[in-house]
Amino acid sequence: MMIDEAFIKNFQAYRRLKDIFENGYVPSRYLSYYSEQTVQLTNALGHAAFNLTDPLLKLFSREERGIFALGLHVGEGRLDIIKERLINNLSCFGLEVKPCKKNAAADSQSWKVAIFTDEFGSDYHILKQEKSGIWTHKPTFYQNLQAETNLPMYIDARHHEYIFGETLMITNPKGREVSDNFLSKIEENSRLGY
């Protein structure tokens, strides 16, 4: 496993994010769990790949939130590159990522995402399936979440049309129901520098 240079540049944010998942966090995957602030706290990839709640997102400074991009950049929109980077970079946090069928059901430790690429292979977009079965995404950094009842074959975001590529299942093998003091523990670890 190779740690992406984006993580090395911001080790505290990397450590905090790793701590969240090592302590058993599994995303809620409920649309009602997001607030208007979510729009300002994460990007499209961060929303889909991590699905952190607003209190957890607030543990990261504006500069640290760049880690949510996972070292993926515009210009690297080929499906094979995006998939490889997601698998490699999410494994740095102890998460497992595997291709799955569109209709595969997520268990209590998993969530499902869909990768879309533009026709030129120069850009990508990502959606996440909520527990209700709807798909959500952030069309641009400053837009509210949008919901799709069914997984579309095409999606319009950032003034581009994206074509469905593949679905992936993300699993936290340490996932469990987190206790009421989970956020307090993560905040304390954050203050202590991990």
Short mmCIF file of C-alpha atoms in Angstrom, two decimals:
data_model
loop_
_atom_site.label_atom_id
_atom_site.label_comp_id
_atom_site.label_asym_id
_atom_site.label_seq_id
_atom_site.Cartn_x
_atom_site.Cartn_y
_atom_site.Cartn_z
CA MET A 1 0.00 0.00 0.00
CA MET A 2 1.45 3.34 -1.07
CA ILE A 3 0.34 6.52 0.72
CA ASP A 4 -0.58 9.24 -1.76
CA GLU A 5 1.48 12.47 -1.53
CA ALA A 6 -1.74 14.43 -0.78
CA PHE A 7 -1.89 12.53 2.52
CA ILE A 8 1.78 13.12 3.31
CA LYS A 9 1.31 16.89 2.86
CA ASN A 10 -1.40 16.87 5.48
CA PHE A 11 -0.52 14.14 7.93
CA GLN A 12 -2.77 15.40 10.75
CA ALA A 13 -5.86 15.24 8.52
CA TYR A 14 -4.79 11.80 7.27
CA ARG A 15 -4.33 10.55 10.84
CA ARG A 16 -7.69 12.00 11.95
CA LEU A 17 -9.52 10.38 9.04
CA LYS A 18 -7.78 7.05 9.66
CA ASP A 19 -8.70 7.28 13.35
CA ILE A 20 -12.37 7.77 12.45
CA PHE A 21 -12.50 4.54 10.44
CA GLU A 22 -10.25 2.55 12.79
CA ASN A 23 -12.75 3.33 15.55
CA GLY A 24 -15.50 1.63 13.59
CA TYR A 25 -17.24 4.48 11.79
CA VAL A 26 -19.61 3.46 9.01
CA PRO A 27 -21.51 6.21 7.16
CA SER A 28 -25.13 6.76 8.01
CA ARG A 29 -26.27 6.72 4.36
CA TYR A 30 -29.49 8.61 5.14
CA LEU A 31 -30.30 11.71 3.10
CA SER A 32 -31.88 13.38 6.13
CA TYR A 33 -28.47 13.26 7.86
CA TYR A 34 -27.07 16.13 5.79
CA SER A 35 -27.44 19.80 6.56
CA GLU A 36 -27.03 22.95 4.49
CA GLN A 37 -23.52 23.13 5.95
CA THR A 38 -22.56 19.87 4.26
CA VAL A 39 -22.36 21.89 1.05
CA GLN A 40 -19.44 23.91 2.43
CA LEU A 41 -17.73 21.08 4.28
CA THR A 42 -16.90 18.51 1.60
CA ASN A 43 -16.57 17.90 -2.12
CA ALA A 44 -18.28 15.31 -4.35
CA LEU A 45 -15.63 12.65 -3.80
CA GLY A 46 -15.52 13.26 -0.06
CA HIS A 47 -19.30 12.99 0.13
CA ALA A 48 -19.36 9.65 -1.68
CA ALA A 49 -16.14 8.01 -0.48
CA PHE A 50 -16.31 8.99 3.21
CA ASN A 51 -19.86 10.26 3.93
CA LEU A 52 -18.79 11.89 7.15
CA THR A 53 -21.46 13.57 9.27
CA ASP A 54 -21.30 17.34 9.70
CA PRO A 55 -19.79 17.11 13.23
CA LEU A 56 -16.99 14.91 11.87
CA LEU A 57 -16.45 17.14 8.83
CA LYS A 58 -16.06 20.14 11.16
CA LEU A 59 -13.01 18.48 12.72
CA PHE A 60 -11.14 19.29 9.48
CA SER A 61 -10.02 22.82 8.65
CA ARG A 62 -10.80 24.22 5.22
CA GLU A 63 -7.22 23.47 4.12
CA GLU A 64 -7.36 19.93 5.50
CA ARG A 65 -10.53 19.15 3.54
CA GLY A 66 -8.38 18.88 0.42
CA ILE A 67 -7.61 15.35 1.63
CA PHE A 68 -11.13 14.37 0.59
CA ALA A 69 -10.05 14.65 -3.06
CA LEU A 70 -7.89 11.55 -2.44
CA GLY A 71 -5.19 12.75 -4.79
CA LEU A 72 -7.53 12.46 -7.79
CA HIS A 73 -7.31 15.33 -10.22
CA VAL A 74 -9.16 16.62 -13.24
CA GLY A 75 -7.41 15.18 -16.27
CA GLU A 76 -7.35 11.73 -14.71
CA GLY A 77 -10.87 10.71 -15.63
CA ARG A 78 -10.16 7.32 -17.15
CA LEU A 79 -12.18 4.71 -15.30
CA ASP A 80 -9.20 2.40 -14.71
CA ILE A 81 -7.15 5.24 -13.16
CA ILE A 82 -9.99 6.45 -10.94
CA LYS A 83 -10.78 2.92 -9.74
CA GLU A 84 -7.12 2.13 -9.01
CA ARG A 85 -6.64 5.38 -7.08
CA LEU A 86 -9.82 4.88 -5.06
CA ILE A 87 -8.83 1.34 -4.10
CA ASN A 88 -5.26 2.35 -3.21
CA ASN A 89 -6.06 5.58 -1.39
CA LEU A 90 -9.06 4.32 0.59
CA SER A 91 -7.04 1.29 1.71
CA CYS A 92 -4.75 3.76 3.51
CA PHE A 93 -7.65 4.28 5.93
CA GLY A 94 -8.25 0.54 6.41
CA LEU A 95 -11.19 0.53 4.00
CA GLU A 96 -11.71 -2.20 1.41
CA VAL A 97 -12.97 -1.31 -2.08
CA LYS A 98 -14.22 -3.91 -4.55
CA PRO A 99 -16.19 -3.80 -7.79
CA CYS A 100 -19.80 -4.87 -7.36
CA LYS A 101 -23.00 -5.23 -9.37
CA LYS A 102 -25.31 -2.24 -9.63
CA ASN A 103 -27.99 -4.07 -7.67
CA ALA A 104 -25.66 -5.41 -4.94
CA ALA A 105 -26.93 -4.69 -1.43
CA ALA A 106 -24.63 -3.02 1.09
CA ASP A 107 -24.37 -4.66 4.51
CA SER A 108 -24.09 -2.71 7.78
CA GLN A 109 -20.33 -2.21 7.31
CA SER A 110 -20.48 -1.09 3.67
CA TRP A 111 -21.70 1.58 1.28
CA LYS A 112 -21.89 1.67 -2.49
CA VAL A 113 -20.60 4.30 -4.91
CA ALA A 114 -20.86 4.71 -8.68
CA ILE A 115 -18.06 6.16 -10.81
CA PHE A 116 -18.89 8.25 -13.87
CA THR A 117 -16.40 9.58 -16.43
CA ASP A 118 -16.74 12.06 -19.26
CA GLU A 119 -16.51 10.92 -22.86
CA PHE A 120 -12.92 12.17 -23.19
CA GLY A 121 -11.56 10.43 -20.09
CA SER A 122 -10.49 13.79 -18.72
CA ASP A 123 -12.85 14.14 -15.75
CA TYR A 124 -14.89 12.03 -13.34
CA HIS A 125 -17.84 12.28 -10.97
CA ILE A 126 -19.02 9.98 -8.19
CA LEU A 127 -22.40 9.18 -6.63
CA LYS A 128 -23.25 7.38 -3.38
CA GLN A 129 -26.22 5.19 -2.61
CA GLU A 130 -28.15 6.05 0.55
CA LYS A 131 -29.86 3.44 2.75
CA SER A 132 -33.19 4.33 1.14
CA GLY A 133 -31.80 3.27 -2.25
CA ILE A 134 -31.59 6.75 -3.77
CA TRP A 135 -28.29 8.03 -5.16
CA THR A 136 -26.85 11.36 -4.01
CA HIS A 137 -24.07 13.55 -5.35
CA LYS A 138 -22.65 17.04 -5.25
CA PRO A 139 -22.72 18.48 -8.77
CA THR A 140 -20.18 21.18 -7.82
CA PHE A 141 -18.39 22.09 -4.60
CA TYR A 142 -20.84 24.89 -3.75
CA GLN A 143 -24.10 23.21 -4.75
CA ASN A 144 -26.50 21.33 -2.51
CA LEU A 145 -26.68 17.57 -2.74
CA GLN A 146 -28.85 16.25 -5.52
CA ALA A 147 -30.75 12.99 -5.40
CA GLU A 148 -31.49 10.49 -8.15
CA THR A 149 -34.19 7.88 -7.58
CA ASN A 150 -32.40 5.30 -9.74
CA LEU A 151 -28.79 5.03 -10.78
CA PRO A 152 -28.67 6.97 -14.07
CA MET A 153 -26.61 6.04 -17.11
CA TYR A 154 -25.69 9.73 -17.59
CA ILE A 155 -25.31 12.54 -15.08
CA ASP A 156 -24.82 16.28 -15.58
CA ALA A 157 -22.40 17.95 -13.16
CA ARG A 158 -19.90 20.80 -13.39
CA HIS A 159 -21.25 21.62 -16.87
CA HIS A 160 -20.19 18.20 -18.17
CA GLU A 161 -22.08 15.09 -19.08
CA TYR A 162 -20.72 11.99 -17.39
CA ILE A 163 -21.31 8.38 -18.41
CA PHE A 164 -21.80 5.59 -15.87
CA GLY A 165 -18.71 3.41 -15.55
CA GLU A 166 -18.79 1.07 -12.57
CA THR A 167 -20.15 0.53 -9.06
CA LEU A 168 -17.85 -0.16 -6.12
CA MET A 169 -18.57 -1.40 -2.61
CA ILE A 170 -16.59 0.34 0.14
CA THR A 171 -16.34 -1.63 3.40
CA ASN A 172 -14.97 -0.73 6.80
CA PRO A 173 -13.95 -4.14 8.20
CA LYS A 174 -13.81 -2.52 11.66
CA GLY A 175 -17.28 -1.06 11.21
CA ARG A 176 -19.74 -1.40 14.03
CA GLU A 177 -22.45 0.61 15.70
CA VAL A 178 -20.54 3.54 17.14
CA SER A 179 -21.19 4.54 20.71
CA ASP A 180 -22.59 7.89 21.83
CA ASN A 181 -19.12 9.06 22.83
CA PHE A 182 -17.57 8.29 19.41
CA LEU A 183 -17.37 11.96 18.38
CA SER A 184 -15.89 12.96 21.75
CA LYS A 185 -13.20 10.30 21.41
CA ILE A 186 -12.29 11.43 17.88
CA GLU A 187 -12.24 15.10 18.98
CA GLU A 188 -9.97 14.22 21.92
CA ASN A 189 -7.60 12.24 19.68
CA SER A 190 -7.58 15.20 17.28
CA ARG A 191 -6.57 17.59 20.09
CA LEU A 192 -3.83 15.19 21.15
CA GLY A 193 -2.40 15.24 17.64
CA TYR A 194 -3.55 11.96 16.15
#
